[in-house]
Amino acid sequence: MRILLVEDSPRLQRNIAMALRRSGYAVDTAADGEEGLWLAESHDYDAIVLDIMLPKRDGLDVLRTLRARGRAAHVLLLTARDTVADRVTGLQSGADDYLVKPFALEELLARVQALCRRAYGTKQPRLTAGDLEIDSAAHTVRRAGLLIELTAREYHLLEYLARRLGEVVSRSDIEAHIYDGQVDPMSNVVDSAVCSLRKKIAVTGATAPLIHTRRGLGYVLGVFPAGALPA
């Protein structure tokens, strides 16, 4: 999943970005409202973590502008203001959630995770595909009852495919949601990641292949009869 973090405190931005990346998220960062707005309109983020007090353009103005322009990315506001009026203003401006500073990084990660689930139209933490079970709250994966060890990035790739179960997902979509702007678009990073993931979930006792290649189109996760992959 790809997250935009807009925070002007270098120390806080660094700590939050590090925590998100360690959890497997791709993270883009901005230190002022103008850059944050430009990034938010340039990419399709799964969630945006947006500080209210920002230079050049404050977070509420960025949020209102995004909503006025039809951008529907889920937004978690960060602020030191904790009055009821402040929270109401943030939510009425289009925020999906609100977190008051100081906060525990574990809580921020949990809230981002919840927003990412909502971005795909579900609040359920468990995803299934055949004999594959994904617990998005615990970040665990089991297949045929066996626990599978995945890297954080591999886990998010599998979760992304599972949230689009049965759909053909293009390489460009995977790059946009799983990797940040550092990835060379000409690289084979997506193909390599899918190949590695495919091997890890091919455990003994698994009933059928789950990740399928649609040549020239991308990948699809699901259990299909032979020759019955989606177009």
Rosetta silent file (secondary structure, phi, psi, omega in degrees, C-alpha in Angstrom):
SEQUENCE: MRILLVEDSPRLQRNIAMALRRSGYAVDTAADGEEGLWLAESHDYDAIVLDIMLPKRDGLDVLRTLRARGRAAHVLLLTARDTVADRVTGLQSGADDYLVKPFALEELLARVQALCRRAYGTKQPRLTAGDLEIDSAAHTVRRAGLLIELTAREYHLLEYLARRLGEVVSRSDIEAHIYDGQVDPMSNVVDSAVCSLRKKIAVTGATAPLIHTRRGLGYVLGVFPAGALPA
SCORE:     score description
SCORE:     0.000 S_00000001
   1 L     0.000  144.687 -176.174    0.000    0.000    0.000 S_00000001
   2 E  -109.445  128.902 -174.372    1.231    3.508   -0.818 S_00000001
   3 E  -119.940  141.243  170.497    0.988    6.280    1.749 S_00000001
   4 E  -104.988  127.077  177.438    1.559   10.031    1.512 S_00000001
   5 E  -114.010  119.168  178.782    2.943   11.640    4.667 S_00000001
   6 E  -115.785  103.805 -174.890    2.764   15.449    4.889 S_00000001
   7 L  -151.032  127.786 -174.657    4.566   16.621    8.031 S_00000001
   8 L   -88.531  -14.097  176.391    6.897   19.603    8.457 S_00000001
   9 L   -77.519  114.425 -177.704    8.756   18.411   11.566 S_00000001
  10 H   -56.231  -41.864 -177.648   11.873   16.641   10.207 S_00000001
  11 H   -66.654  -46.028 -179.462   12.154   14.407   13.268 S_00000001
  12 H   -68.262  -41.273  177.939    8.493   13.384   13.302 S_00000001
  13 H   -59.241  -44.983 -179.606    8.392   12.922    9.542 S_00000001
  14 H   -61.853  -44.591 -177.506   11.473   10.686    9.715 S_00000001
  15 H   -67.487  -42.651  179.655   10.084    8.585   12.578 S_00000001
  16 H   -67.046  -45.507 -179.475    6.645    8.106   11.035 S_00000001
  17 H   -60.675  -40.813  179.391    8.045    7.327    7.583 S_00000001
  18 H   -63.464  -43.695  179.864   10.463    4.792    9.080 S_00000001
  19 H   -63.868  -41.615  178.559    7.665    3.079   11.016 S_00000001
  20 H   -64.873  -44.329 -179.199    5.448    2.905    7.928 S_00000001
  21 H   -66.226  -37.690  177.111    8.252    1.535    5.737 S_00000001
  22 H   -64.377  -25.809  177.292    9.175   -1.072    8.328 S_00000001
  23 L   -86.127    1.673  174.541    5.558   -2.186    8.179 S_00000001
  24 L    97.506    1.526  179.180    5.906   -2.633    4.419 S_00000001
  25 L   -78.633  146.282  166.813    4.208    0.521    3.152 S_00000001
  26 E   -84.175  133.314 -172.334    5.588    2.539    0.283 S_00000001
  27 E  -129.696  127.410  167.977    5.869    6.116    1.568 S_00000001
  28 E  -106.427  144.941 -177.265    6.154    9.482   -0.170 S_00000001
  29 E  -126.154  152.510  174.361    6.845   12.512    2.014 S_00000001
  30 E  -143.663  149.250 -176.535    6.305   16.254    1.840 S_00000001
  31 L  -110.155    0.740  176.539    7.247   18.988    4.313 S_00000001
  32 L  -147.648  165.509 -174.438    4.768   21.704    3.289 S_00000001
  33 H   -66.477  -34.474 -178.794    1.194   21.995    2.102 S_00000001
  34 H   -66.903  -46.381  178.486    1.948   22.970   -1.476 S_00000001
  35 H   -65.741  -39.919  178.547    4.179   19.960   -2.123 S_00000001
  36 H   -60.550  -43.463  178.894    1.723   17.722   -0.276 S_00000001
  37 H   -64.015  -41.815  179.322   -1.172   18.898   -2.427 S_00000001
  38 H   -61.739  -45.350  179.182    0.849   18.383   -5.612 S_00000001
  39 H   -64.794  -42.787 -177.993    1.783   14.830   -4.622 S_00000001
  40 H   -62.682  -30.003  179.017   -1.768   14.007   -3.517 S_00000001
  41 H   -89.546  -10.969 -176.850   -3.093   15.073   -6.918 S_00000001
  42 H   -96.776  -17.227 -175.749   -0.303   13.332   -8.827 S_00000001
  43 L  -135.208  159.865  179.232   -0.665    9.830   -7.351 S_00000001
  44 L   -99.980   90.898 -175.978   -3.387    7.438   -6.258 S_00000001
  45 L   -86.168  148.062  175.456   -2.616    6.929   -2.560 S_00000001
  46 L   -76.839  -29.395  175.809   -4.239    4.324   -0.349 S_00000001
  47 E  -159.064  154.175  177.283   -4.109    6.770    2.570 S_00000001
  48 E  -124.511  127.855  174.350   -2.771   10.241    3.373 S_00000001
  49 E  -102.872  114.205 -167.204   -1.338   11.224    6.765 S_00000001
  50 E  -126.187  116.295  174.577   -1.695   15.002    6.882 S_00000001
  51 E   -72.827  147.825  179.186   -0.501   17.422    9.539 S_00000001
  52 L   -81.361  -46.863 -177.026   -2.735   20.480   10.013 S_00000001
  53 L   -85.038   97.448 -176.664   -0.058   23.055   10.874 S_00000001
  54 L  -128.997  149.907  173.106    2.046   23.255    7.707 S_00000001
  55 L   -72.855  159.321  176.520    4.068   25.992    5.992 S_00000001
  56 L    71.409  -45.208 -179.130    2.927   27.529    2.689 S_00000001
  57 L  -157.569  121.714 -173.979   -0.531   25.920    2.892 S_00000001
  58 L   -74.797  161.828 -173.479   -2.146   24.481    6.002 S_00000001
  59 H   -61.124  -37.494  179.264   -3.450   20.937    6.148 S_00000001
  60 H   -64.606  -37.889  177.723   -7.141   21.878    6.315 S_00000001
  61 H   -66.631  -41.455  176.714   -6.777   23.958    3.162 S_00000001
  62 H   -59.944  -46.364 -178.342   -5.018   21.050    1.442 S_00000001
  63 H   -62.786  -47.811  179.895   -7.793   18.695    2.544 S_00000001
  64 H   -61.535  -38.861  178.851  -10.627   20.982    1.439 S_00000001
  65 H   -64.403  -43.068  178.668   -8.938   21.502   -1.934 S_00000001
  66 H   -60.747  -45.413 -178.957   -8.558   17.753   -2.460 S_00000001
  67 H   -67.136  -38.756  179.488  -12.205   17.118   -1.641 S_00000001
  68 H   -64.498  -28.749 -179.565  -13.381   20.015   -3.821 S_00000001
  69 L   -94.188    9.813  173.538  -11.418   18.512   -6.718 S_00000001
  70 L    82.723   13.709  179.169  -12.953   15.089   -6.206 S_00000001
  71 L   -81.736  122.709 -171.039   -9.930   13.341   -4.655 S_00000001
  72 L  -105.252    9.252 -179.712  -11.292   10.574   -2.430 S_00000001
  73 L   -55.426  140.012  179.461   -8.125    9.250   -0.757 S_00000001
  74 E   -71.835  134.328 -172.582   -8.682    8.481    2.923 S_00000001
  75 E  -121.656  129.336  172.421   -7.048   11.118    5.135 S_00000001
  76 E  -106.664  115.729  179.233   -5.749   10.885    8.691 S_00000001
  77 E   -84.204  138.737  172.834   -5.241   14.345   10.192 S_00000001
  78 E  -112.672  133.159 -179.880   -2.427   14.958   12.697 S_00000001
  79 E  -159.193  155.784  173.375   -2.693   17.915   15.035 S_00000001
  80 L   -89.095   -7.579  179.754   -1.782   19.278   18.445 S_00000001
  81 L   -84.539  123.154 -174.611   -5.279   20.781   18.713 S_00000001
  82 L  -125.050   21.074  176.051   -7.508   18.502   20.756 S_00000001
  83 L   -79.138  159.527  177.758  -10.704   20.453   21.419 S_00000001
  84 H   -59.248  -41.259 -179.386  -14.033   19.103   20.240 S_00000001
  85 H   -60.861  -40.276  179.316  -14.406   22.107   17.908 S_00000001
  86 H   -64.768  -43.447 -179.775  -11.045   21.353   16.277 S_00000001
  87 H   -64.879  -41.633  179.056  -11.947   17.701   15.714 S_00000001
  88 H   -62.092  -43.351  179.176  -15.343   18.642   14.293 S_00000001
  89 H   -60.051  -44.367  179.464  -13.728   21.152   11.918 S_00000001
  90 H   -62.308  -45.066 -179.436  -11.272   18.535   10.683 S_00000001
  91 H   -68.662  -38.402  178.357  -13.943   15.924   10.100 S_00000001
  92 H   -69.304  -21.838  178.137  -16.295   18.412    8.430 S_00000001
  93 L   -79.744   -8.310  176.145  -13.450   19.416    6.104 S_00000001
  94 L   117.887    6.842  178.700  -13.358   15.856    4.782 S_00000001
  95 L   -71.194  150.567  176.648  -10.996   13.967    7.083 S_00000001
  96 L   -97.068  -23.546  179.249  -11.655   10.279    7.694 S_00000001
  97 E  -155.077  167.904 -170.066   -9.811   10.117   11.002 S_00000001
  98 E  -146.989  127.138 -178.998   -8.093   12.424   13.484 S_00000001
  99 E  -130.017  126.276 -175.946   -5.065   11.787   15.709 S_00000001
 100 E   -92.537  133.999  175.767   -3.881   14.215   18.385 S_00000001
 101 L   -78.550  146.037   -6.485   -0.177   14.752   19.074 S_00000001
 102 L   -76.837  155.375 -178.387    1.636   13.295   20.896 S_00000001
 103 L  -140.265  161.466  175.553    0.614    9.794   19.843 S_00000001
 104 L   -84.313  136.892  179.620    2.037    6.280   19.863 S_00000001
 105 H   -59.188  -32.721  178.811    3.356    5.080   16.517 S_00000001
 106 H   -61.518  -37.871  178.838    1.495    1.802   17.066 S_00000001
 107 H   -69.194  -42.247  177.948   -1.802    3.700   17.136 S_00000001
 108 H   -59.678  -45.093  179.790   -0.946    5.618   13.976 S_00000001
 109 H   -61.121  -40.203  179.120   -0.072    2.364   12.187 S_00000001
 110 H   -64.711  -39.916 -179.692   -3.359    0.804   13.300 S_00000001
 111 H   -69.632  -39.484  176.567   -5.337    3.798   12.053 S_00000001
 112 H   -63.107  -42.885  178.465   -3.522    3.797    8.695 S_00000001
 113 H   -59.193  -43.012  179.140   -4.195    0.084    8.372 S_00000001
 114 H   -64.093  -40.663  178.466   -7.901    0.665    9.029 S_00000001
 115 H   -64.667  -37.946  178.773   -8.040    3.434    6.408 S_00000001
 116 H   -65.263  -37.564  176.298   -6.376    1.158    3.848 S_00000001
 117 H   -63.030  -43.840 -179.865   -9.016   -1.511    4.489 S_00000001
 118 H   -64.336  -30.106  179.632  -11.753    1.078    3.980 S_00000001
 119 H   -62.102  -24.020  179.571  -10.103    2.180    0.736 S_00000001
 120 L  -108.265   21.099  169.979  -10.980   -1.252   -0.668 S_00000001
 121 L    75.673   24.840  178.439  -14.542   -1.249    0.620 S_00000001
 122 L  -145.812  149.212  173.468  -14.198   -3.529    3.630 S_00000001
 123 L  -107.592   -2.590 -177.096  -13.715   -3.310    7.370 S_00000001
 124 L   -75.654  130.568  179.656  -13.007   -7.020    7.707 S_00000001
 125 L   -78.995  -14.852 -176.625   -9.421   -7.818    8.758 S_00000001
 126 E  -104.978  133.750  178.050   -9.520  -11.335    7.266 S_00000001
 127 E  -123.022  142.693  179.120   -9.219  -12.078    3.565 S_00000001
 128 E  -132.532  149.119  173.641   -9.502  -15.498    1.931 S_00000001
 129 E  -149.128  101.482 -174.047   -8.756  -16.937   -1.485 S_00000001
 130 L    63.003 -124.633  179.935   -9.247  -20.691   -1.682 S_00000001
 131 L   -94.657   15.880  177.549   -7.123  -22.190    1.102 S_00000001
 132 E   -96.714  131.804  178.819   -5.220  -18.911    1.597 S_00000001
 133 E  -126.829  127.947  179.460   -6.036  -16.850    4.697 S_00000001
 134 E  -118.846  125.371  174.806   -4.733  -13.330    5.329 S_00000001
 135 E  -104.183  102.499 -174.939   -5.143  -11.595    8.667 S_00000001
 136 L   -74.157  -16.262  176.845   -4.580   -7.916    7.873 S_00000001
 137 L   -78.030  -43.421 -178.871   -4.682   -6.941   11.544 S_00000001
 138 L   -91.743   -8.758 -176.161   -1.904   -9.333   12.573 S_00000001
 139 L    57.235   45.638  177.263   -0.143   -9.244    9.158 S_00000001
 140 E  -119.183  152.768 -178.924   -0.081  -13.038    9.029 S_00000001
 141 E  -132.243  132.201  174.739   -0.650  -15.397    6.117 S_00000001
 142 E  -128.921  144.418  173.653   -1.628  -19.058    6.224 S_00000001
 143 E  -136.520  131.880 -175.447   -2.175  -21.512    3.430 S_00000001
 144 L    52.674   33.335  178.213   -3.550  -25.002    3.929 S_00000001
 145 L    83.561   -5.729 -177.383   -3.252  -24.227    7.632 S_00000001
 146 E   -95.542  134.630  176.880    0.496  -23.525    7.438 S_00000001
 147 E   -74.024  131.784 -178.374    1.936  -20.177    8.547 S_00000001
 148 E  -111.507  128.215  178.530    3.916  -18.517    5.735 S_00000001
 149 L   -87.448  119.785  179.210    6.774  -16.156    6.491 S_00000001
 150 L  -124.415  153.071  170.038    6.762  -13.133    4.187 S_00000001
 151 L   -70.656  164.741  179.466    8.729   -9.905    4.116 S_00000001
 152 H   -59.491  -40.984 -179.685    6.716   -6.766    4.844 S_00000001
 153 H   -68.310  -40.617  177.754    6.745   -5.822    1.148 S_00000001
 154 H   -63.301  -39.429  178.915    5.713   -9.329    0.055 S_00000001
 155 H   -60.729  -46.744 -177.229    2.873   -9.255    2.573 S_00000001
 156 H   -67.846  -32.528  174.916    1.533   -5.956    1.231 S_00000001
 157 H   -63.646  -46.141  179.550    1.795   -7.197   -2.348 S_00000001
 158 H   -64.573  -42.839  179.235   -0.249  -10.287   -1.455 S_00000001
 159 H   -62.121  -40.969 -179.828   -2.787   -8.230    0.508 S_00000001
 160 H   -62.491  -44.543  177.853   -3.166   -5.810   -2.420 S_00000001
 161 H   -63.963  -38.216 -179.368   -3.836   -8.666   -4.839 S_00000001
 162 H   -68.410  -34.531  179.017   -6.270  -10.220   -2.348 S_00000001
 163 H   -72.196  -14.428  174.076   -8.190   -6.965   -1.958 S_00000001
 164 L  -115.528   38.892 -175.925   -8.649   -7.049   -5.732 S_00000001
 165 L   -49.652  128.354  177.746   -9.508  -10.749   -5.740 S_00000001
 166 L    83.214   -5.323  179.450  -10.400  -12.019   -9.191 S_00000001
 167 L   -99.090  146.332  171.504   -9.294   -8.822  -10.939 S_00000001
 168 L   -77.689  122.868 -178.247   -6.379   -8.501  -13.330 S_00000001
 169 E  -109.915  120.416 -176.132   -3.939   -6.098  -11.652 S_00000001
 170 L   -73.295  159.791  176.306   -1.445   -4.398  -13.949 S_00000001
 171 H   -60.994  -38.123 -179.520    2.233   -4.020  -13.157 S_00000001
 172 H   -65.746  -35.543  175.823    1.795   -0.242  -13.166 S_00000001
 173 H   -64.772  -42.701  179.313   -0.972   -0.538  -10.534 S_00000001
 174 H   -63.520  -44.360  177.977    1.282   -2.677   -8.366 S_00000001
 175 H   -59.981  -41.427 -176.040    4.144   -0.198   -8.725 S_00000001
 176 H   -68.775  -31.350 -174.462    1.832    2.696   -7.845 S_00000001
 177 H  -101.246  -22.735 -173.783    0.433    1.065   -4.701 S_00000001
 178 H  -109.442  -23.306 -177.181    3.289   -1.049   -3.375 S_00000001
 179 L  -120.386  154.104  178.357    6.406    0.909   -4.311 S_00000001
 180 L   -91.793 -171.453 -174.675    7.366    4.545   -3.889 S_00000001
 181 L   -70.036   -2.098 -179.266    8.796    6.936   -6.468 S_00000001
 182 L   -78.895  -14.671 -174.663   12.294    5.452   -6.123 S_00000001
 183 L   -77.168  132.123  176.210   11.461    2.464   -8.337 S_00000001
 184 L   -72.483  120.272 -178.001   12.788    2.515  -11.897 S_00000001
 185 L   -62.219  -16.473  179.721    9.753    1.980  -14.173 S_00000001
 186 L   -92.402   -1.577 -177.888   11.953   -0.061  -16.524 S_00000001
 187 L   -79.848  168.633  177.594   13.022   -2.507  -13.797 S_00000001
 188 L  -105.013   30.455 -175.368   11.598   -5.994  -13.262 S_00000001
 189 H   -60.194  -37.973 -178.980   11.004   -5.413   -9.548 S_00000001
 190 H   -68.849  -46.790 -179.809    7.311   -6.347   -9.791 S_00000001
 191 H   -60.582  -41.384  179.690    7.912   -9.553  -11.747 S_00000001
 192 H   -64.960  -42.156 -179.710   10.646  -10.591   -9.305 S_00000001
 193 H   -64.941  -41.853  179.480    8.432   -9.866   -6.286 S_00000001
 194 H   -65.603  -41.169  178.925    5.518  -11.842   -7.733 S_00000001
 195 H   -60.196  -45.898  178.860    7.824  -14.760   -8.580 S_00000001
 196 H   -62.992  -43.744 -179.211    9.162  -14.843   -5.015 S_00000001
 197 H   -64.398  -41.436  179.957    5.669  -14.577   -3.541 S_00000001
 198 H   -58.891  -42.923  179.443    4.367  -17.329   -5.783 S_00000001
 199 H   -65.281  -40.153 -176.311    7.080  -19.704   -4.557 S_00000001
 200 H   -69.283  -32.542 -178.280    6.428  -18.913   -0.893 S_00000001
 201 H   -91.168   -0.665  176.946    2.692  -19.575   -1.037 S_00000001
 202 L   -86.151   62.957 -175.347    3.130  -22.828   -3.010 S_00000001
 203 L   -82.195  161.215  176.360    3.234  -24.849    0.222 S_00000001
 204 L   -61.631  131.009 -179.882    2.807  -28.587    0.572 S_00000001
 205 L    94.778   -6.732  178.187   -0.871  -29.442    0.679 S_00000001
 206 L   -65.932  143.549 -171.762   -1.987  -26.333   -1.236 S_00000001
 207 L   -80.749  -35.473 -174.650   -4.940  -27.109   -3.473 S_00000001
 208 L  -162.846  160.323  174.475   -4.204  -25.050   -6.596 S_00000001
 209 L   -59.575  144.874 -178.511   -2.108  -22.189   -8.008 S_00000001
 210 L  -113.700  -36.211 -178.939   -3.356  -18.824   -6.753 S_00000001
 211 E  -100.334  119.109 -175.795   -1.334  -16.136   -8.561 S_00000001
 212 E  -115.802  145.386  178.959   -1.851  -16.240  -12.296 S_00000001
 213 E   -97.770  129.706  171.023   -0.118  -14.278  -15.055 S_00000001
 214 E  -108.699  100.152 -170.731   -2.110  -12.558  -17.788 S_00000001
 215 L   -56.071  128.727 -179.104    0.593  -11.899  -20.332 S_00000001
 216 L    81.890   -5.971 -177.296    0.797   -8.270  -21.319 S_00000001
 217 L  -119.347  -45.520 -179.187   -1.825   -7.336  -18.723 S_00000001
 218 E   147.853 -142.130 -174.722   -0.629   -8.230  -15.239 S_00000001
 219 E  -131.234  153.867  177.829   -1.515  -10.668  -12.461 S_00000001
 220 E  -138.202  136.207  176.812   -4.670  -12.010  -10.881 S_00000001
 221 E  -102.228  129.894  178.137   -5.181  -13.740   -7.535 S_00000001
 222 L   161.942  171.081  176.023   -7.872  -16.383   -7.302 S_00000001
 223 L  -107.087  118.604 -175.807   -8.887  -19.998   -7.827 S_00000001
 224 L  -130.778  146.232  171.059  -10.119  -20.601  -11.365 S_00000001
 225 L   -61.466  155.059 -179.431  -10.991  -23.662  -13.452 S_00000001
 226 L   -54.115  130.276  177.876   -8.427  -24.437  -16.148 S_00000001
 227 L    75.686   12.636 -175.119   -8.650  -21.920  -18.981 S_00000001
 228 L  -115.558   28.858  177.912  -11.116  -19.723  -17.107 S_00000001
 229 L   -66.444  148.485  179.064   -8.932  -16.744  -16.096 S_00000001
 230 L   -64.847  151.387 -179.818  -10.680  -13.353  -16.259 S_00000001
 231 L   -73.084    0.000    0.000  -10.154  -11.292  -19.401 S_00000001
